């Protein structure tokens, strides 16, 4: 007791009053991070609020019929985005159809000792470069190189399988199918990168356990490793889906921008993002309001995809 | 001791008939690095053979060669001859997958698959194209691993929900479900508590009636409790500074622990190093 004299108390008080630069920096840093954290939320709220506010006249005018109506008529001021919603979902779905098997396959191929590390590193690097290409470059390449290149093949498919509704139109210069293929290339790096991380992070004991029971490499991959890494793989697919749904520039250039929902994949189509990109310049009044309504739908769509992704990933993690 | 000379062994007491695995002058390399040098070791049927020795003496490396699991490590190479029931395991015509179906393995760290308990046991049988009654096989294997009573009501739950000792017995069940002839165990109890360890050791006494077991262990008491035969490995430094392992002595477990012929064995089992 005697050791705690009033004198030592005084020095305690003194030191807190004394100017301490570290303390000040700490305080400033704290406030800066709080402001930054809050500003992210504020911006999100601001965007949502303005979307809702500007879309309101269109929401009041068309209600949910906006989702099912195929007319986009600025002269008579009637707007509906059914073809765009259809095109958005179908192009994203087709892109996934090609990108998922390819992406998971590449990820497995890069991780399961098929190739020496000297080859894996450059391939992985190239995959990452693929993600760095601006989407307008993809669009330009697609329109002048890729679509003309695949056209003869698509014409053959149309001739041979034209009786199947999906291939029933003769492919022209721009179409949903070609746009979806380019989209598949664009989302491929996302699937490969995340699936690959998942596969490499699996404990090596799993691999040895399967091999030790006499599983072949194929059985080890398909029955043990891919199921064990399923949550990561699904997560990568969902992220890719989010990107595919929102992708704008390349699709606006490639999809053909036809305001019609066509069952045939070889016909021109439209997506919500491409519609907005094409029309925002001259839009005003109810048309502008309708574009904002479309943007709102797009935002809700990507939000749903993300929520779904979280749910699926969470569910598989529970099983593990 | 010169490691290239053949260590004393009891091979004179063994007939060719009851030798399951024969190791003749085996050296194992990782690239240019020699990990194990000139091992001669015969494994008799329905015996538990323990491989003991200090870290880095190559006992796990050797174990992994018996079911060709070292194939998975790039640059791993085996010289000499390892034969299983008279067949050279490293003959180019041999399919390593087939070898692993006959010579099963239990690992140091329990590694159940992220599947249900049932599917963990059924996995090996399924990939082997098992046609019989799967429920029965799963029950029999789990009983064989002394795990059935603890898990019979929760076969659908994840194998990862079990305790460490239960997981290791699940891995044993998974291995005996493919009906191998030999089971390799790589320090199967090193991550288990003493009670779980005793259960696995009891299990080994039971299992050797049906299988031949080769176990790598750091625990000398364990070797003396479970093994019929014990091989002592030691490590030696080369001029280049790297270390290689070699077999010092292989004999009946009782002899290794009570009257070893080599001084190094005597020093190791009496706890003077390692």
PDB file of N, CA and C in Angstrom, chain B residues 27-33 65 70 73-79 90:
ATOM      1  N   UNK B  27      17.403 -49.239 -52.171  1.00  0.00           N
ATOM      2  CA  UNK B  27      17.822 -47.861 -51.900  1.00  0.00           C
ATOM      3  C   UNK B  27      16.772 -46.943 -52.497  1.00  0.00           C
ATOM      4  N   UNK B  28      16.497 -45.843 -51.803  1.00  0.00           N
ATOM      5  CA  UNK B  28      15.465 -44.924 -52.278  1.00  0.00           C
ATOM      6  C   UNK B  28      16.081 -43.542 -52.461  1.00  0.00           C
ATOM      7  N   UNK B  29      15.772 -42.947 -53.589  1.00  0.00           N
ATOM      8  CA  UNK B  29      16.333 -41.639 -53.931  1.00  0.00           C
ATOM      9  C   UNK B  29      15.233 -40.629 -54.153  1.00  0.00           C
ATOM     10  N   UNK B  30      15.505 -39.384 -53.753  1.00  0.00           N
ATOM     11  CA  UNK B  30      14.683 -38.254 -54.203  1.00  0.00           C
ATOM     12  C   UNK B  30      15.586 -37.423 -55.096  1.00  0.00           C
ATOM     13  N   UNK B  31      15.408 -37.517 -56.382  1.00  0.00           N
ATOM     14  CA  UNK B  31      16.338 -36.865 -57.293  1.00  0.00           C
ATOM     15  C   UNK B  31      17.716 -37.473 -57.104  1.00  0.00           C
ATOM     16  N   UNK B  32      18.703 -36.629 -56.817  1.00  0.00           N
ATOM     17  CA  UNK B  32      20.061 -37.138 -56.630  1.00  0.00           C
ATOM     18  C   UNK B  32      20.314 -37.532 -55.178  1.00  0.00           C
ATOM     19  N   UNK B  33      19.378 -37.162 -54.295  1.00  0.00           N
ATOM     20  CA  UNK B  33      19.571 -37.373 -52.869  1.00  0.00           C
ATOM     21  C   UNK B  33      19.138 -38.788 -52.481  1.00  0.00           C
ATOM     22  N   UNK B  65       7.058 -47.015 -49.985  1.00  0.00           N
ATOM     23  CA  UNK B  65       7.449 -47.731 -51.205  1.00  0.00           C
ATOM     24  C   UNK B  65       6.715 -49.063 -51.319  1.00  0.00           C
ATOM     25  N   UNK B  70       5.101 -43.567 -52.960  1.00  0.00           N
ATOM     26  CA  UNK B  70       6.170 -42.626 -53.290  1.00  0.00           C
ATOM     27  C   UNK B  70       6.180 -42.244 -54.758  1.00  0.00           C
ATOM     28  N   UNK B  73       5.449 -38.671 -55.490  1.00  0.00           N
ATOM     29  CA  UNK B  73       6.422 -37.599 -55.273  1.00  0.00           C
ATOM     30  C   UNK B  73       7.334 -37.515 -56.487  1.00  0.00           C
ATOM     31  N   UNK B  74       7.355 -36.355 -57.159  1.00  0.00           N
ATOM     32  CA  UNK B  74       8.187 -36.248 -58.354  1.00  0.00           C
ATOM     33  C   UNK B  74       9.656 -36.475 -58.007  1.00  0.00           C
ATOM     34  N   UNK B  75      10.327 -37.279 -58.797  1.00  0.00           N
ATOM     35  CA  UNK B  75      11.757 -37.507 -58.584  1.00  0.00           C
ATOM     36  C   UNK B  75      12.077 -38.671 -57.664  1.00  0.00           C
ATOM     37  N   UNK B  76      11.056 -39.272 -57.035  1.00  0.00           N
ATOM     38  CA  UNK B  76      11.317 -40.408 -56.148  1.00  0.00           C
ATOM     39  C   UNK B  76      11.654 -41.642 -56.991  1.00  0.00           C
ATOM     40  N   UNK B  77      12.655 -42.407 -56.534  1.00  0.00           N
ATOM     41  CA  UNK B  77      13.136 -43.530 -57.334  1.00  0.00           C
ATOM     42  C   UNK B  77      13.581 -44.650 -56.396  1.00  0.00           C
ATOM     43  N   UNK B  78      13.282 -45.878 -56.789  1.00  0.00           N
ATOM     44  CA  UNK B  78      13.653 -47.022 -55.958  1.00  0.00           C
ATOM     45  C   UNK B  78      14.633 -47.900 -56.718  1.00  0.00           C
ATOM     46  N   UNK B  79      15.724 -48.263 -56.045  1.00  0.00           N
ATOM     47  CA  UNK B  79      16.654 -49.240 -56.609  1.00  0.00           C
ATOM     48  C   UNK B  79      16.608 -50.498 -55.763  1.00  0.00           C
ATOM     49  N   UNK B  90       7.964 -53.205 -58.525  1.00  0.00           N
ATOM     50  CA  UNK B  90       8.411 -52.109 -59.397  1.00  0.00           C
ATOM     51  C   UNK B  90       8.639 -52.568 -60.829  1.00  0.00           C
TER      52      UNK B  90
END
